[in-house]
Coordinates of C-alpha atoms in Angstrom, one line a residue:
Chain A
M14 CA 5.8 1.6 -29.4
S15 CA 2.9 3.3 -27.7
T16 CA 3.2 7.1 -27.4
R17 CA 1.0 7.4 -24.4
D18 CA 2.8 9.2 -21.5
I19 CA 3.1 7.0 -18.4
V20 CA 5.1 9.6 -16.4
T21 CA 4.4 13.3 -16.4
V22 CA 6.6 15.5 -14.2
T23 CA 5.5 19.1 -14.1
N24 CA 7.4 22.1 -12.5
L25 CA 8.9 19.8 -9.9
S26 CA 11.1 21.5 -7.3
K27 CA 12.9 20.6 -4.1
R28 CA 14.4 23.1 -1.8
Y29 CA 16.6 22.3 1.2
G30 CA 16.8 25.6 3.2
D31 CA 18.3 28.1 0.8
F32 CA 19.6 25.4 -1.6
M33 CA 17.5 24.6 -4.6
A34 CA 18.3 21.0 -5.3
V35 CA 15.8 20.6 -8.2
N36 CA 14.5 23.7 -9.9
D37 CA 11.1 23.7 -11.6
I38 CA 11.8 20.7 -13.9
S39 CA 9.3 19.2 -16.3
F40 CA 9.4 16.2 -18.6
S41 CA 7.4 13.2 -19.6
I42 CA 8.2 9.5 -20.3
S43 CA 6.3 7.6 -23.0
C44 CA 4.9 4.1 -22.2
G45 CA 7.5 1.4 -23.1
E46 CA 10.5 3.6 -23.6
I47 CA 13.9 3.8 -21.8
F48 CA 14.4 7.3 -20.5
G49 CA 17.9 8.3 -19.4
F50 CA 18.7 10.9 -16.8
L51 CA 22.3 12.1 -17.0
G52 CA 24.1 14.6 -14.9
P53 CA 27.1 15.1 -12.6
N54 CA 27.2 14.5 -8.9
G55 CA 24.9 16.8 -7.0
A56 CA 23.0 17.7 -10.2
G57 CA 19.7 16.6 -8.7
K58 CA 19.2 13.2 -10.2
T59 CA 18.7 11.2 -7.0
T60 CA 16.5 14.0 -5.5
T61 CA 14.4 13.9 -8.6
I62 CA 14.1 10.1 -8.5
N63 CA 13.3 10.2 -4.8
M64 CA 10.5 12.6 -5.4
M65 CA 9.1 10.4 -8.2
I66 CA 9.1 7.2 -6.1
G67 CA 7.9 8.8 -2.8
L68 CA 11.1 8.9 -0.7
A69 CA 11.1 12.7 -0.8
R70 CA 8.4 15.3 -0.7
P71 CA 8.5 17.9 -3.5
S72 CA 8.6 21.6 -2.5
G73 CA 6.5 22.3 -5.5
G74 CA 5.1 20.7 -8.7
S75 CA 3.5 17.4 -9.5
V76 CA 4.4 13.8 -10.5
E77 CA 1.8 11.8 -12.3
I78 CA 2.4 8.1 -12.9
D79 CA -0.1 6.2 -15.1
G80 CA -2.7 8.8 -14.2
I81 CA -2.0 8.5 -10.5
D82 CA -1.0 11.6 -8.5
A83 CA 2.3 10.2 -7.1
V84 CA 2.8 13.0 -4.6
N85 CA -0.6 12.7 -2.8
N86 CA -1.4 9.1 -3.6
V87 CA 2.1 7.7 -3.3
K88 CA 1.2 4.1 -2.1
K89 CA -1.1 3.6 -5.1
A90 CA 1.6 4.8 -7.4
Q91 CA 4.2 2.6 -5.7
S92 CA 2.2 -0.5 -6.5
I93 CA 3.0 -0.2 -10.3
M94 CA 6.6 0.9 -9.7
G95 CA 9.8 -1.2 -9.4
I96 CA 12.7 0.5 -7.8
V97 CA 16.4 -0.3 -8.0
P98 CA 18.5 2.0 -5.8
D99 CA 22.1 2.9 -6.5
E100 CA 23.2 0.7 -3.7
S101 CA 22.0 -2.9 -3.3
N102 CA 19.7 -2.8 -0.3
L103 CA 18.6 -6.4 0.2
Y104 CA 19.1 -8.3 3.4
D105 CA 22.6 -9.6 3.9
E106 CA 21.6 -12.6 6.2
M107 CA 18.9 -13.9 3.8
D108 CA 19.7 -15.9 0.7
G109 CA 19.0 -14.7 -2.8
F110 CA 15.8 -16.8 -3.2
D111 CA 14.4 -15.6 0.2
N112 CA 15.2 -12.0 -0.6
L113 CA 13.2 -12.2 -3.8
C114 CA 10.3 -13.9 -2.1
F115 CA 10.3 -11.3 0.7
C116 CA 10.2 -8.5 -1.8
G117 CA 7.3 -10.2 -3.6
S118 CA 5.4 -10.4 -0.4
L119 CA 5.7 -6.6 0.1
Y120 CA 3.6 -6.3 -3.1
G121 CA 1.0 -8.8 -1.7
M122 CA 2.1 -11.8 -3.9
R123 CA 1.0 -15.1 -2.5
K124 CA 3.6 -17.7 -1.5
A125 CA 3.3 -20.1 -4.5
E126 CA 3.3 -17.2 -7.0
R127 CA 6.3 -15.4 -5.5
E128 CA 8.3 -18.6 -5.2
Q129 CA 7.6 -19.5 -8.8
R130 CA 8.5 -16.0 -9.9
A131 CA 11.7 -15.9 -7.7
E132 CA 12.9 -19.1 -9.3
A133 CA 12.2 -17.8 -12.8
L134 CA 14.1 -14.6 -12.1
L135 CA 17.1 -16.4 -10.6
A136 CA 17.2 -18.4 -13.9
Q137 CA 16.8 -15.3 -16.1
F138 CA 19.5 -13.4 -14.2
D139 CA 21.8 -16.4 -14.3
L140 CA 21.8 -16.7 -10.5
T141 CA 20.2 -20.1 -9.9
K142 CA 23.4 -21.7 -8.7
V143 CA 23.8 -19.0 -6.0
G144 CA 20.1 -18.8 -5.1
K145 CA 20.6 -20.4 -1.7
R146 CA 23.7 -18.5 -0.9
P147 CA 23.4 -15.6 1.6
F148 CA 23.3 -12.2 -0.1
K149 CA 26.4 -11.0 1.8
A150 CA 28.4 -13.7 0.0
Y151 CA 27.4 -12.3 -3.5
S152 CA 29.9 -10.5 -5.8
K153 CA 29.1 -6.9 -6.7
G154 CA 27.8 -7.9 -10.1
M155 CA 25.6 -10.6 -8.6
R156 CA 24.3 -8.2 -5.9
R157 CA 23.3 -5.7 -8.6
K158 CA 21.5 -8.3 -10.7
L159 CA 19.6 -9.7 -7.7
T160 CA 18.6 -6.1 -6.7
I161 CA 17.2 -5.6 -10.2
A162 CA 15.4 -8.9 -10.0
A163 CA 13.9 -7.8 -6.7
G164 CA 12.8 -4.6 -8.4
I165 CA 10.8 -6.4 -11.0
I166 CA 9.5 -9.4 -9.0
H167 CA 6.0 -7.9 -9.0
R168 CA 6.1 -7.1 -12.8
P169 CA 6.0 -3.3 -12.5
D170 CA 4.7 -1.1 -15.3
I171 CA 7.6 1.3 -14.7
L172 CA 11.1 0.5 -13.4
F173 CA 13.3 3.2 -11.8
L174 CA 17.0 2.4 -11.8
D175 CA 19.6 4.6 -10.1
E176 CA 23.1 4.0 -11.6
P177 CA 22.5 0.3 -12.4
T178 CA 26.0 -0.4 -13.9
T179 CA 28.2 1.6 -11.5
G180 CA 31.2 -0.2 -10.1
I181 CA 30.5 -3.7 -11.6
D182 CA 32.5 -5.8 -14.0
V183 CA 32.2 -5.4 -17.7
E184 CA 30.4 -8.8 -18.2
S185 CA 27.8 -8.1 -15.5
A186 CA 27.2 -4.6 -17.0
R187 CA 26.7 -6.1 -20.4
Q188 CA 24.2 -8.6 -19.0
I189 CA 22.3 -5.9 -17.2
R190 CA 22.1 -3.8 -20.4
H191 CA 20.8 -6.9 -22.2
L192 CA 18.2 -7.5 -19.4
L193 CA 17.0 -3.9 -19.6
L194 CA 16.5 -4.2 -23.3
E195 CA 14.6 -7.5 -22.7
L196 CA 12.4 -5.7 -20.2
K197 CA 11.7 -2.9 -22.6
Q198 CA 10.7 -5.6 -25.2
S199 CA 8.2 -7.0 -22.7
G200 CA 6.6 -3.5 -22.4
T201 CA 8.2 -2.2 -19.2
T202 CA 8.9 1.5 -19.1
I203 CA 12.4 2.3 -17.7
F204 CA 13.7 5.4 -16.0
I205 CA 17.4 5.2 -15.6
T206 CA 20.1 7.5 -14.2
T207 CA 23.6 6.8 -15.2
H208 CA 27.0 8.5 -15.6
Y209 CA 28.0 6.1 -18.4
I210 CA 27.1 8.1 -21.4
E211 CA 27.9 5.3 -23.8
D212 CA 25.4 3.1 -21.9
A213 CA 22.8 5.7 -22.2
E214 CA 23.5 6.1 -25.9
R215 CA 23.2 2.4 -26.4
I216 CA 20.0 1.7 -24.6
C217 CA 18.0 4.9 -24.1
D218 CA 15.2 6.1 -26.4
R219 CA 15.2 9.5 -24.8
I220 CA 17.6 11.4 -22.6
A221 CA 17.5 14.4 -20.3
F222 CA 20.6 16.2 -19.0
I223 CA 20.3 17.7 -15.6
V224 CA 22.8 20.2 -14.2
G225 CA 22.5 22.3 -11.1
G226 CA 18.9 21.2 -10.6
N227 CA 17.8 22.3 -14.1
I228 CA 17.1 20.2 -17.2
V229 CA 19.4 21.6 -19.8
A230 CA 18.5 19.3 -22.7
N231 CA 15.8 16.7 -23.3
G232 CA 15.2 14.6 -26.4
T233 CA 15.8 11.5 -28.4
V234 CA 19.5 10.6 -29.0
S235 CA 19.2 11.8 -32.6
E236 CA 17.5 15.0 -31.6
L237 CA 20.2 15.7 -29.1
M238 CA 22.9 14.9 -31.7
K239 CA 21.2 17.3 -34.2
S240 CA 21.1 20.1 -31.6
V241 CA 24.9 20.3 -31.5
S242 CA 25.9 19.0 -34.9
H243 CA 27.9 21.5 -36.8
G244 CA 28.7 19.9 -40.1
Y245 CA 30.1 16.5 -41.3
A246 CA 33.5 14.9 -41.0
I247 CA 35.3 12.2 -43.0
R248 CA 38.4 10.7 -41.7
L249 CA 40.8 9.2 -44.3
T250 CA 43.7 6.9 -43.6
A251 CA 46.2 6.0 -46.3
D252 CA 49.4 4.0 -46.6
Q253 CA 51.4 7.0 -47.7
N254 CA 52.0 10.6 -46.5
L255 CA 48.8 12.6 -47.1
E256 CA 50.2 16.0 -45.9
P257 CA 51.4 17.1 -49.4
F258 CA 47.8 16.6 -50.7
A259 CA 46.0 18.6 -48.0
D260 CA 45.9 21.8 -50.0
D261 CA 44.8 20.0 -53.2
L262 CA 42.0 18.3 -51.3
Q263 CA 40.8 21.6 -49.8
Q264 CA 40.8 23.3 -53.2
Y265 CA 38.9 20.4 -54.8
F266 CA 36.3 20.2 -52.2
D267 CA 35.5 23.9 -51.9
G268 CA 34.0 25.0 -48.6
C269 CA 35.6 22.1 -46.7
T270 CA 38.5 22.3 -44.3
V271 CA 41.2 19.7 -44.2
K272 CA 42.8 18.9 -40.9
V273 CA 46.0 16.8 -40.9
N274 CA 45.9 14.5 -38.0
T275 CA 49.1 12.5 -38.7
N276 CA 51.1 12.0 -41.9
H277 CA 48.8 9.2 -42.9
E278 CA 45.5 10.5 -41.6
V279 CA 43.5 13.6 -42.5
T280 CA 40.0 14.8 -41.6
L281 CA 37.8 16.5 -44.0
L282 CA 35.3 18.9 -42.3
C283 CA 32.3 20.1 -44.4
E284 CA 29.2 22.1 -43.8
E285 CA 27.1 19.9 -46.0
R286 CA 27.2 16.2 -46.1
I287 CA 29.5 14.9 -48.9
P288 CA 29.4 11.3 -50.2
L289 CA 32.4 9.2 -49.7
S290 CA 32.8 8.0 -53.3
P291 CA 34.0 11.3 -55.0
V292 CA 36.6 11.7 -52.3
L293 CA 37.9 8.2 -52.8
Q294 CA 37.8 8.6 -56.6
Y295 CA 39.8 11.9 -56.4
L296 CA 42.5 10.4 -54.2
D297 CA 42.6 7.3 -56.4
R298 CA 43.3 9.6 -59.4
K299 CA 46.1 11.1 -57.4
G300 CA 47.5 7.7 -56.9
I301 CA 46.7 7.5 -53.2
S302 CA 45.5 4.2 -51.9
V303 CA 43.1 4.8 -49.0
F304 CA 42.6 1.9 -46.7
E305 CA 40.1 3.5 -44.4
A306 CA 37.5 6.1 -44.9
K307 CA 35.0 6.8 -42.2
E308 CA 32.2 9.3 -41.7
I309 CA 32.6 10.7 -38.2
R310 CA 29.4 11.4 -36.4
P311 CA 29.1 13.2 -33.1
T312 CA 28.7 11.0 -30.0
L313 CA 26.4 11.6 -27.1
E314 CA 29.5 12.3 -25.1
D315 CA 30.2 15.2 -27.5
V316 CA 26.7 16.4 -27.0
F317 CA 26.9 16.2 -23.2
V318 CA 30.2 18.1 -23.2
K319 CA 28.9 20.7 -25.5
I320 CA 25.6 21.3 -23.6
T321 CA 26.8 20.9 -20.0
G322 CA 30.4 22.1 -20.3
I323 CA 31.4 19.1 -18.2
E324 CA 34.1 16.7 -19.5
A325 CA 32.5 13.3 -19.7
E326 CA 35.7 11.5 -18.5
K327 CA 35.8 13.8 -15.4
L328 CA 32.2 12.9 -14.7
K329 CA 32.9 9.2 -15.0
K330 CA 35.9 9.3 -12.7
E331 CA 34.1 11.5 -10.2
K332 CA 31.3 8.9 -10.0
E333 CA 33.5 5.9 -9.9
K334 CA 35.5 7.5 -7.1
G335 CA 32.2 8.1 -5.2
G336 CA 31.0 4.6 -5.9
M337 CA 34.3 3.0 -4.6
A338 CA 34.1 5.1 -1.5
K339 CA 30.7 3.7 -0.6
Chain B
M4 CA -5.3 -9.6 2.0
K5 CA -2.3 -8.0 0.2
T6 CA -1.7 -5.9 3.3
W7 CA -1.8 -9.0 5.6
I8 CA 0.7 -10.9 3.3
A9 CA 3.1 -7.9 3.6
F10 CA 2.5 -7.5 7.4
L11 CA 3.1 -11.2 8.2
N12 CA 6.2 -11.4 6.0
I13 CA 7.8 -8.3 7.6
L14 CA 7.1 -9.8 11.0
K15 CA 8.5 -13.2 10.0
K16 CA 11.6 -11.6 8.4
D17 CA 12.3 -9.6 11.6
I18 CA 11.8 -12.6 13.9
Q19 CA 14.1 -14.8 11.8
N20 CA 16.7 -12.1 11.0
Y21 CA 16.9 -10.5 14.4
Y22 CA 14.9 -11.9 17.3
L23 CA 15.7 -15.6 16.9
K24 CA 19.4 -15.0 16.7
P25 CA 21.3 -16.9 19.5
P26 CA 22.7 -13.7 21.2
N27 CA 19.2 -12.3 21.6
I28 CA 17.7 -15.6 22.9
S29 CA 20.6 -15.9 25.4
W30 CA 20.1 -12.3 26.5
G31 CA 16.4 -13.0 27.1
I32 CA 17.5 -15.9 29.4
I33 CA 20.7 -14.7 31.1
F34 CA 19.5 -11.1 31.9
P35 CA 16.5 -12.0 34.1
L36 CA 18.3 -14.9 35.6
S37 CA 21.4 -12.9 36.7
W38 CA 19.2 -10.0 37.9
T39 CA 17.2 -12.5 40.1
L40 CA 20.3 -14.0 41.5
M41 CA 21.7 -10.5 42.3
Q42 CA 18.5 -9.5 44.1
L43 CA 18.5 -12.7 46.1
I44 CA 22.1 -12.5 47.1
R45 CA 21.9 -8.9 48.2
S46 CA 18.7 -9.4 50.3
S47 CA 19.5 -9.4 54.0
G48 CA 19.3 -12.8 55.7
G49 CA 20.7 -14.7 52.7
I50 CA 18.8 -16.3 49.9
N51 CA 15.1 -16.7 50.6
M52 CA 13.0 -18.4 47.9
S53 CA 9.8 -16.6 48.9
D54 CA 11.5 -13.3 47.8
I55 CA 11.3 -14.6 44.2
R56 CA 7.6 -13.9 44.1
T57 CA 8.1 -10.4 45.4
L58 CA 10.8 -9.8 42.8
L59 CA 8.8 -11.2 39.9
P60 CA 6.7 -8.2 38.8
G61 CA 9.7 -5.9 38.7
L62 CA 11.8 -8.5 37.0
M63 CA 9.2 -9.2 34.3
A64 CA 8.6 -5.4 33.7
M65 CA 12.4 -4.9 33.5
S66 CA 12.9 -7.8 31.1
V67 CA 10.2 -6.4 28.8
L68 CA 11.6 -2.9 29.0
F69 CA 15.2 -3.9 28.1
G70 CA 14.2 -6.5 25.5
T71 CA 11.9 -4.2 23.5
T72 CA 13.3 -0.7 23.6
S73 CA 16.8 -1.6 22.4
M74 CA 15.9 -4.3 20.0
L75 CA 13.5 -2.2 17.9
A76 CA 15.7 0.9 18.0
V77 CA 18.7 -1.1 17.0
T78 CA 17.0 -3.2 14.2
I79 CA 15.4 -0.1 12.6
T80 CA 18.5 2.0 12.8
F81 CA 20.5 -0.9 11.4
E82 CA 18.1 -1.3 8.5
R83 CA 18.0 2.4 7.8
K84 CA 21.8 2.6 7.8
G85 CA 22.0 -0.3 5.3
R86 CA 19.1 1.3 3.4
S87 CA 17.1 -2.0 3.4
F88 CA 14.5 0.0 5.3
D89 CA 13.9 2.1 2.1
R90 CA 12.5 -1.1 0.6
L91 CA 9.8 -1.1 3.3
L92 CA 9.1 2.6 2.8
L93 CA 8.8 2.1 -0.9
A94 CA 6.4 -0.9 -0.6
P95 CA 2.7 -0.2 -1.5
I96 CA 1.6 -0.7 2.1
S97 CA 0.6 2.0 4.5
L98 CA 3.2 3.4 6.9
N99 CA 1.0 2.3 9.8
T100 CA 1.0 -1.3 8.5
M101 CA 4.7 -1.4 8.1
V102 CA 5.4 0.2 11.5
T103 CA 2.8 -2.1 13.2
A104 CA 4.6 -5.1 11.7
K105 CA 8.0 -3.9 13.0
L106 CA 6.4 -3.2 16.4
S107 CA 4.8 -6.6 16.6
G108 CA 8.1 -8.4 16.3
A109 CA 9.5 -6.4 19.3
I110 CA 6.3 -6.9 21.3
L111 CA 6.5 -10.7 20.8
F112 CA 10.1 -10.6 21.8
G113 CA 9.1 -8.6 24.9
L114 CA 6.4 -11.2 25.8
F115 CA 9.0 -14.0 25.5
N116 CA 11.4 -12.1 27.7
A117 CA 8.7 -11.4 30.3
F118 CA 7.8 -15.1 30.7
V119 CA 11.4 -16.3 31.1
P120 CA 11.5 -15.2 34.8
V121 CA 8.1 -16.8 35.3
L122 CA 9.3 -20.1 33.9
F123 CA 12.4 -20.0 36.2
A124 CA 10.3 -18.9 39.2
S125 CA 7.8 -21.8 38.6
F126 CA 10.6 -24.3 39.5
F127 CA 11.1 -22.7 43.0
I128 CA 7.8 -21.3 44.1
D129 CA 4.1 -21.9 43.8
L130 CA 2.6 -19.4 41.5
A131 CA -1.0 -20.3 42.4
G132 CA -3.2 -17.2 43.1
T133 CA -1.7 -15.3 40.2
N134 CA -4.3 -13.5 38.0
W135 CA -2.8 -14.7 34.7
G136 CA -5.2 -12.7 32.5
A137 CA -4.1 -9.5 34.3
V138 CA -0.5 -10.6 34.0
L139 CA -0.8 -11.1 30.3
L140 CA -2.6 -7.8 29.8
A141 CA 0.0 -6.0 31.9
V142 CA 2.9 -7.5 30.1
F143 CA 1.3 -6.8 26.7
L144 CA 0.7 -3.1 27.6
I145 CA 4.2 -2.7 29.0
A146 CA 5.6 -4.3 25.8
V147 CA 3.5 -2.0 23.6
T148 CA 4.5 1.2 25.4
S149 CA 8.2 0.2 25.7
T150 CA 8.4 -0.8 22.0
L151 CA 6.9 2.6 21.1
L152 CA 9.6 4.3 23.2
G153 CA 12.1 2.2 21.2
L154 CA 10.5 3.5 18.0
I155 CA 10.8 7.1 19.1
I156 CA 14.5 6.4 19.7
A157 CA 14.8 4.7 16.3
V158 CA 13.3 7.7 14.5
S159 CA 15.8 10.0 16.1
A160 CA 18.9 7.9 16.0
K161 CA 21.1 7.8 12.8
E162 CA 23.7 5.3 14.1
V163 CA 23.3 2.0 16.0
F164 CA 25.4 3.2 18.9
E165 CA 23.2 6.3 19.2
A166 CA 20.1 4.0 19.4
Q167 CA 21.8 2.1 22.2
T168 CA 22.8 5.3 24.1
F169 CA 19.3 6.9 23.8
S170 CA 17.7 3.6 25.0
N171 CA 19.8 3.7 28.2
F172 CA 18.9 7.3 28.7
F173 CA 15.3 6.2 29.0
R174 CA 15.7 2.9 30.7
F175 CA 18.0 3.4 33.6
P176 CA 16.0 6.2 35.2
M177 CA 12.9 4.2 34.7
L178 CA 14.4 1.3 36.7
F179 CA 14.5 3.5 39.8
L180 CA 11.5 5.7 39.2
C181 CA 8.8 3.2 38.3
G182 CA 8.5 1.2 41.4
L183 CA 10.1 -1.9 40.0
F184 CA 12.2 -2.8 43.1
L185 CA 11.8 0.4 45.1
P186 CA 8.3 1.5 46.1
I187 CA 7.4 4.9 44.7
S188 CA 6.3 6.0 48.2
S189 CA 10.0 5.7 49.4
L190 CA 11.2 8.0 46.7
P191 CA 11.9 11.7 47.5
I192 CA 8.7 13.7 47.1
F193 CA 10.1 15.8 44.2
L194 CA 10.7 12.7 42.2
R195 CA 7.3 11.1 42.6
P196 CA 5.5 13.2 40.0
I197 CA 8.1 12.1 37.4
S198 CA 7.3 8.5 38.3
Y199 CA 3.6 9.0 37.4
L200 CA 4.7 10.5 34.0
L201 CA 6.3 7.1 33.0
P202 CA 4.2 4.3 31.5
L203 CA 6.2 1.6 33.3
T204 CA 5.0 2.8 36.7
Y205 CA 1.4 1.7 35.7
G206 CA 2.6 -1.5 34.1
T207 CA 4.6 -2.5 37.2
D208 CA 1.6 -1.6 39.5
L209 CA -0.7 -3.7 37.3
L210 CA 1.7 -6.6 37.5
G211 CA 2.1 -6.2 41.3
E212 CA -1.6 -6.4 41.7
A213 CA -1.9 -9.5 39.4
I214 CA 1.0 -11.4 41.1
L215 CA 1.1 -10.1 44.6
G216 CA -2.2 -8.5 45.1
A217 CA -0.2 -5.4 46.1
G218 CA -1.1 -2.8 43.5
T219 CA -1.4 0.8 44.7
L220 CA -3.8 2.0 41.9
P221 CA -7.0 0.5 40.6
P222 CA -6.0 -2.1 37.8
V223 CA -8.6 -0.7 35.3
L224 CA -7.1 2.8 35.8
C225 CA -3.6 1.5 35.2
A226 CA -4.7 -0.4 32.0
L227 CA -6.5 2.7 30.7
I228 CA -3.6 5.0 31.4
L229 CA -1.3 2.6 29.6
L230 CA -3.7 2.6 26.6
V231 CA -3.6 6.4 26.6
F232 CA 0.2 6.3 26.7
A233 CA 0.3 3.8 23.8
T234 CA -2.1 6.0 21.7
V235 CA -0.1 9.2 22.4
L236 CA 3.2 7.5 21.7
F237 CA 2.0 5.9 18.5
T238 CA 0.6 9.3 17.2
L239 CA 3.9 10.9 18.1
C240 CA 5.8 8.2 16.3
Q241 CA 3.6 8.6 13.2
Y242 CA 4.3 12.4 13.2
N243 CA 8.0 11.9 13.6
I244 CA 8.2 9.2 11.0
R245 CA 6.5 11.3 8.3
R246 CA 8.7 14.3 9.2
K247 CA 12.0 12.5 9.4
W248 CA 11.8 9.5 7.2
I249 CA 10.1 11.0 4.1
L250 CA 12.3 14.0 3.6

């Protein structure tokens, strides 16, 4: 992957009267990576994306996209961007194929070229069968997929997606994640906002957390994990009661803490990483047959909760409620 | 070339999605027809076919005014509400190109509306002696200024019903103040200055001269004033769009 930065955001701010929606944020996105932007409702995600794509004017700071000043030369910058908003905004009366062709025409694509591309995209997004159906007759998942297809019809260098998997069925969400990874493979840089932390963990190369208009963390998934990691954990599950052996275990593995989860399950918490085999050998000598031993790593959700103080599940429900209300 | 592709496709999309819909076509036909019948029936001495020619300039101006102002205001407000308008704002074409494409659809619809009464009139009266070049120019300039008024409404309205209400706020006073069916000279003196502040007054006068030879102002002056109105309104629209649509 190239390490050249395609997006550089410097000291970007947006003020609405006395309210500071985005407060002096800076970050960059490398060419060809998937960059995730996570935060609760009202954190400033959409305002940031709007300033980057030219739908809102920054109160301060700059946005540079592939060397183009995207604040003062917005139309030039828009020619290399693909934009997929949080709500599907295609034309209800037009069919899927015509919607794609119309979107292509806005980027100056000639008739033959846009028709060929529209057909290819319908096939790629598994929408060929419904290509001649009016957009208003599409299911939520189909609408989302066609909106993404419309965003990439002109083969943009960078794709902005606002909540691409919100409110759609599991299968469509899986297809969309797969399509995004395919786009990344083909060299497209992707900026994505999502409240599905597990989605971000699965597909993003780098992630920034935004809360109250401020970026509170920014890094690769492993960097973010390291920033909150406080030791290692091994979870052991056996077919007999482990509780009587808890003290023995703690004494044997000096410096570790044993937490009894259930009669048959304990967690060994250590400052340093300990290999699994000595633990299993020790229990074997004690006549305990362990049928599951697992190293527990922190998830991105743990990192998010730790850094932002916001319960991930609460964030998800808040967003889904908002999405349903729309 | 790329700009032209975008321009023509926005225009084509608007015509197909909005203007060529059966309710709009029937509105373009029924509205001038019913207005003509109303005027003929209320005229003293019963229905007189020669009155049709007298009514024609006012009827054409009114058809353009009603067809253009509400259609553009409603279609833009509708697209903004559904956020499909963002797609146009995010396209790599200048705001002027996009706005001109939207205006062109409404102007063409206005031209169509204007010639519906002419078509009907041609079945009943002889239209010989009409300066068709001047008629076309007048109709075009009325359509441009009325469409721009519609755009001013579209920029301010957030809901479709607001767009409709604001349109009527402009249109109904103009019906009585612009000399469409009532000569400006017969208006109370204090209202006459207002008449001359409205673009439709000059459009109607230009049409009256072209069809009846009964204009009260020099045609060139009317055309120039309408061009000035169009330029001022377009500049005002541009300013408002940049201020209100790009937050």
